[in-house]
Amino acid sequence: MASQFQSRRRPGRYSPRPSKPPAPRRPALPPAAVVDAVLRFHDVAVDQGGERTLLRLSAGRLRQPEVEAALGKDSARAARVAILWNERESQIIRVLEAA
């Protein structure tokens, strides 16, 4: 059955709706082994106030055999990871990674 109504589009004036820009991609989270190693072997603890502490691994600690064994090939990535730790609740607030 043919349509009895005419199209409202005018030839040459139709422009497609602008597309949305793609959503920014989040970097992949650090592996669980890296987060676990930072929690177990951290030697740098910086008080952030409000019963929060920033936990990190120093370069010297990363070279120790026990830490190297726990991290394996992820030791370079562990050097960039810091964990914001809640002392009162004994839980992770946020895992931070430098670019």
Coordinates of N, CA, C and O in Angstrom, one line a residue:
M1 N 0.8 -1.2 0.0 CA 0.0 0.0 0.0 C 0.9 1.2 0.0 O 1.8 1.4 0.8
A2 N 0.6 2.1 -0.9 CA 1.4 3.3 -1.0 C 1.0 4.3 0.1 O -0.1 4.4 0.5
S3 N 2.0 5.1 0.5 CA 1.7 6.1 1.6 C 1.0 7.3 0.9 O 1.3 7.7 -0.2
Q4 N 0.0 7.8 1.6 CA -0.7 8.9 1.0 C -0.2 10.3 1.5 O -0.6 11.3 1.1
F5 N 0.9 10.2 2.4 CA 1.5 11.4 2.9 C 2.8 11.7 2.2 O 3.5 10.7 1.9
Q6 N 3.2 12.9 2.0 CA 4.4 13.2 1.4 C 5.5 13.3 2.5 O 5.2 13.6 3.7
S7 N 6.7 13.0 2.1 CA 7.8 13.1 3.0 C 8.1 14.6 3.4 O 8.0 15.5 2.5
R8 N 8.4 14.9 4.6 CA 8.7 16.2 5.1 C 10.1 16.7 4.8 O 10.5 17.8 4.9
R9 N 11.0 15.7 4.5 CA 12.3 16.1 4.2 C 12.5 16.7 2.8 O 11.9 16.3 1.9
R10 N 13.3 17.7 2.8 CA 13.6 18.4 1.6 C 14.9 17.9 1.1 O 15.9 17.9 1.8
P11 N 15.0 17.6 -0.2 CA 16.3 17.1 -0.7 C 17.4 18.1 -0.5 O 17.1 19.3 -0.8
G12 N 18.5 17.7 -0.1 CA 19.6 18.6 0.0 C 19.7 19.4 1.4 O 20.7 19.9 1.7
R13 N 18.7 19.4 2.1 CA 18.6 20.1 3.4 C 18.8 19.2 4.6 O 18.9 19.6 5.7
Y14 N 18.7 17.9 4.3 CA 18.8 17.0 5.4 C 20.2 16.8 5.9 O 21.1 16.5 5.1
S15 N 20.5 16.9 7.1 CA 21.8 16.6 7.6 C 21.6 15.7 8.8 O 20.8 15.9 9.7
P16 N 22.4 14.7 8.9 CA 22.3 13.7 10.0 C 22.6 14.4 11.3 O 23.3 15.3 11.4
R17 N 21.9 13.9 12.3 CA 22.1 14.4 13.7 C 23.6 14.2 14.1 O 24.1 13.1 13.8
P18 N 24.2 15.2 14.7 CA 25.6 15.0 15.1 C 25.8 13.8 16.0 O 25.0 13.7 17.0
S19 N 26.7 13.0 15.8 CA 26.9 11.8 16.7 C 27.6 12.3 18.0 O 28.3 13.3 18.1
K20 N 27.4 11.5 19.0 CA 28.0 11.8 20.3 C 29.4 11.4 20.3 O 29.8 10.4 19.7
P21 N 30.3 12.2 21.0 CA 31.7 11.8 21.0 C 31.8 10.5 21.8 O 31.0 10.2 22.7
P22 N 32.7 9.6 21.5 CA 32.9 8.4 22.2 C 33.2 8.6 23.7 O 33.9 9.6 24.0
A23 N 32.7 7.8 24.6 CA 33.0 7.9 26.0 C 34.5 7.7 26.2 O 35.1 6.8 25.6
P24 N 35.1 8.4 27.1 CA 36.6 8.2 27.4 C 36.7 6.8 28.0 O 36.0 6.3 28.8
R25 N 37.8 6.2 27.5 CA 38.1 4.8 28.0 C 38.9 4.9 29.4 O 39.8 5.7 29.5
R26 N 38.4 4.1 30.3 CA 39.1 4.1 31.6 C 40.3 3.1 31.4 O 40.2 2.1 30.8
P27 N 41.4 3.5 32.1 CA 42.5 2.5 32.0 C 42.2 1.3 32.9 O 41.3 1.3 33.8
A28 N 42.7 0.2 32.5 CA 42.5 -1.1 33.2 C 43.0 -1.0 34.7 O 44.0 -0.3 35.0
L29 N 42.2 -1.6 35.5 CA 42.6 -1.6 37.0 C 43.8 -2.4 37.2 O 44.1 -3.4 36.4
P30 N 44.6 -2.1 38.2 CA 45.8 -2.9 38.5 C 45.4 -4.3 38.9 O 44.3 -4.5 39.5
P31 N 46.2 -5.3 38.5 CA 45.8 -6.7 38.9 C 45.7 -6.8 40.4 O 46.3 -6.1 41.2
A32 N 45.0 -7.8 40.9 CA 44.8 -8.0 42.3 C 46.1 -8.3 43.0 O 46.3 -8.0 44.2
A33 N 47.0 -9.0 42.3 CA 48.3 -9.3 42.9 C 49.1 -8.0 43.2 O 49.8 -8.0 44.3
V34 N 48.9 -7.0 42.4 CA 49.6 -5.7 42.7 C 49.0 -5.1 43.9 O 49.7 -4.6 44.8
V35 N 47.7 -5.0 44.0 CA 47.0 -4.4 45.2 C 47.4 -5.2 46.4 O 47.7 -4.6 47.5
D36 N 47.4 -6.5 46.4 CA 47.7 -7.3 47.5 C 49.1 -7.1 48.0 O 49.4 -7.0 49.1
A37 N 50.1 -7.0 47.0 CA 51.5 -6.8 47.4 C 51.7 -5.4 48.0 O 52.5 -5.3 48.9
V38 N 51.0 -4.4 47.5 CA 51.1 -3.1 48.1 C 50.6 -3.1 49.5 O 51.2 -2.5 50.5
L39 N 49.5 -3.8 49.8 CA 48.9 -3.9 51.1 C 49.9 -4.6 52.1 O 50.0 -4.3 53.2
R40 N 50.4 -5.7 51.6 CA 51.3 -6.6 52.4 C 52.7 -6.0 52.7 O 53.2 -6.1 53.8
F41 N 53.3 -5.4 51.6 CA 54.7 -5.1 51.7 C 55.0 -3.6 51.7 O 56.1 -3.2 51.7
H42 N 54.0 -2.8 51.9 CA 54.2 -1.3 51.8 C 55.2 -0.9 52.9 O 55.2 -1.4 54.0
D43 N 56.0 0.1 52.5 CA 56.9 0.7 53.5 C 56.9 2.2 53.5 O 57.5 2.8 54.3
V44 N 56.0 2.7 52.7 CA 55.7 4.2 52.7 C 54.3 4.4 53.1 O 53.4 3.9 52.4
A45 N 54.0 5.1 54.2 CA 52.7 5.3 54.7 C 52.6 6.8 55.0 O 53.3 7.3 55.9
V46 N 51.8 7.5 54.3 CA 51.7 9.0 54.4 C 50.3 9.3 55.0 O 49.3 8.9 54.4
D47 N 50.2 9.9 56.2 CA 49.0 10.2 56.8 C 48.3 11.3 56.0 O 48.8 12.4 55.7
Q48 N 47.0 11.0 55.7 CA 46.2 12.0 54.9 C 45.2 12.7 55.7 O 44.5 13.6 55.2
G49 N 45.1 12.4 57.0 CA 44.2 13.0 57.9 C 42.8 12.3 57.8 O 42.6 11.6 56.9
G50 N 42.0 12.5 58.8 CA 40.7 11.8 58.9 C 40.8 10.3 58.9 O 40.0 9.6 58.3
E51 N 41.9 9.8 59.6 CA 42.1 8.4 59.7 C 42.3 7.7 58.4 O 42.0 6.5 58.2
R52 N 42.9 8.4 57.4 CA 43.2 7.8 56.1 C 44.7 7.9 55.9 O 45.4 8.8 56.3
T53 N 45.2 6.8 55.3 CA 46.7 6.7 55.0 C 46.9 6.3 53.6 O 46.2 5.5 53.1
L54 N 47.9 6.9 52.9 CA 48.3 6.5 51.6 C 49.4 5.5 51.7 O 50.5 5.9 52.2
L55 N 49.3 4.3 51.1 CA 50.2 3.3 51.2 C 50.9 3.1 49.9 O 50.2 3.1 48.8
R56 N 52.3 3.0 49.9 CA 53.0 2.8 48.6 C 54.2 1.9 48.9 O 54.6 1.6 50.0
L57 N 54.8 1.4 47.8 CA 56.1 0.7 47.9 C 57.2 1.6 47.4 O 57.1 2.2 46.4
S58 N 58.3 1.6 48.1 CA 59.4 2.4 47.7 C 60.2 1.6 46.7 O 60.1 0.4 46.5
A59 N 61.2 2.3 46.0 CA 62.0 1.6 45.0 C 62.9 0.5 45.6 O 63.1 -0.5 45.1
G60 N 63.4 0.8 46.8 CA 64.2 -0.2 47.5 C 63.4 -1.4 47.9 O 63.9 -2.5 47.8
R61 N 62.2 -1.2 48.3 CA 61.4 -2.3 48.8 C 61.0 -3.2 47.5 O 60.9 -4.4 47.6
L62 N 60.8 -2.6 46.4 CA 60.4 -3.3 45.2 C 61.6 -4.2 44.7 O 61.3 -5.2 44.1
R63 N 62.8 -3.9 45.1 CA 63.9 -4.8 44.7 C 64.2 -5.9 45.7 O 65.0 -6.8 45.4
Q64 N 63.5 -6.0 46.8 CA 63.7 -7.1 47.7 C 63.1 -8.4 47.2 O 62.1 -8.4 46.5
P65 N 63.8 -9.5 47.4 CA 63.4 -10.8 46.8 C 61.9 -11.2 47.1 O 61.3 -11.7 46.2
E66 N 61.5 -11.0 48.3 CA 60.1 -11.4 48.6 C 59.1 -10.6 47.9 O 58.0 -11.2 47.4
V67 N 59.3 -9.3 47.7 CA 58.4 -8.5 46.9 C 58.5 -8.8 45.4 O 57.4 -8.9 44.7
E68 N 59.7 -9.0 44.9 CA 59.8 -9.4 43.5 C 59.1 -10.8 43.2 O 58.5 -11.0 42.2
A69 N 59.2 -11.7 44.2 CA 58.6 -13.0 44.0 C 57.1 -12.9 44.0 O 56.4 -13.6 43.2
A70 N 56.5 -12.0 44.8 CA 55.1 -11.8 44.9 C 54.6 -11.1 43.6 O 53.4 -11.4 43.2
L71 N 55.3 -10.2 43.1 CA 54.9 -9.3 42.0 C 55.2 -9.9 40.6 O 54.4 -9.8 39.6
G72 N 56.4 -10.5 40.5 CA 56.8 -11.0 39.2 C 57.0 -9.9 38.2 O 57.6 -8.9 38.4
K73 N 56.3 -10.0 37.0 CA 56.5 -9.0 35.9 C 55.7 -7.7 36.2 O 55.9 -6.7 35.5
D74 N 54.9 -7.7 37.2 CA 54.1 -6.5 37.5 C 54.8 -5.5 38.5 O 54.2 -4.6 39.0
S75 N 56.1 -5.7 38.8 CA 56.8 -4.9 39.7 C 56.9 -3.4 39.2 O 56.8 -2.5 40.0
A76 N 57.0 -3.2 37.9 CA 57.1 -1.8 37.4 C 55.7 -1.1 37.6 O 55.7 0.1 37.9
R77 N 54.7 -1.9 37.4 CA 53.3 -1.3 37.6 C 53.1 -1.0 39.1 O 52.4 0.0 39.4
A78 N 53.6 -1.9 40.0 CA 53.4 -1.7 41.4 C 54.0 -0.4 41.9 O 53.6 0.2 42.9
A79 N 55.1 0.0 41.2 CA 55.8 1.3 41.6 C 54.9 2.5 41.4 O 55.1 3.5 42.0
R80 N 53.9 2.4 40.5 CA 53.0 3.5 40.2 C 51.7 3.5 41.0 O 50.9 4.4 40.9
V81 N 51.5 2.4 41.8 CA 50.2 2.2 42.5 C 50.3 2.7 43.9 O 51.3 2.5 44.6
A82 N 49.3 3.4 44.4 CA 49.1 3.8 45.8 C 47.7 3.5 46.2 O 46.8 3.5 45.4
I83 N 47.6 3.2 47.5 CA 46.3 2.8 48.0 C 45.9 3.7 49.1 O 46.7 3.9 50.1
L84 N 44.7 4.3 49.1 CA 44.2 5.1 50.1 C 43.4 4.2 51.1 O 42.5 3.5 50.7
W85 N 43.9 4.1 52.3 CA 43.5 3.1 53.3 C 42.8 3.8 54.4 O 43.2 4.8 55.0
N86 N 41.6 3.2 54.8 CA 40.9 3.8 56.0 C 41.3 3.0 57.2 O 41.1 1.8 57.3
E87 N 41.9 3.7 58.2 CA 42.4 3.0 59.4 C 41.3 2.5 60.3 O 41.4 1.4 60.8
R88 N 40.3 3.3 60.4 CA 39.2 2.9 61.3 C 38.4 1.7 60.9 O 38.1 0.8 61.6
E89 N 38.1 1.7 59.6 CA 37.3 0.5 59.0 C 38.2 -0.6 58.5 O 37.7 -1.7 58.2
S90 N 39.5 -0.4 58.4 CA 40.5 -1.3 57.9 C 40.0 -1.8 56.5 O 39.9 -3.0 56.2
Q91 N 39.8 -0.8 55.6 CA 39.4 -1.2 54.2 C 40.0 -0.2 53.2 O 40.4 0.9 53.6
I92 N 40.0 -0.6 52.0 CA 40.5 0.2 50.9 C 39.5 1.3 50.6 O 38.3 0.9 50.4
I93 N 39.9 2.5 50.5 CA 39.0 3.6 50.0 C 39.1 3.7 48.5 O 38.1 3.7 47.8
R94 N 40.3 3.8 48.0 CA 40.6 4.0 46.6 C 42.0 3.4 46.2 O 42.9 3.6 46.9
V95 N 42.1 2.9 45.0 CA 43.3 2.5 44.4 C 43.7 3.5 43.4 O 42.9 3.7 42.4
L96 N 44.9 4.1 43.5 CA 45.3 5.1 42.6 C 46.5 4.6 41.8 O 47.4 3.9 42.4
E97 N 46.6 5.0 40.5 CA 47.7 4.6 39.7 C 48.2 5.8 38.9 O 47.4 6.5 38.2
A98 N 49.5 6.1 39.0 CA 50.0 7.2 38.2 C 50.1 6.8 36.7 O 50.2 5.6 36.4
A99 N 50.0 7.8 35.9 CA 50.1 7.5 34.4 C 51.4 7.1 34.0 O 52.4 7.3 34.6

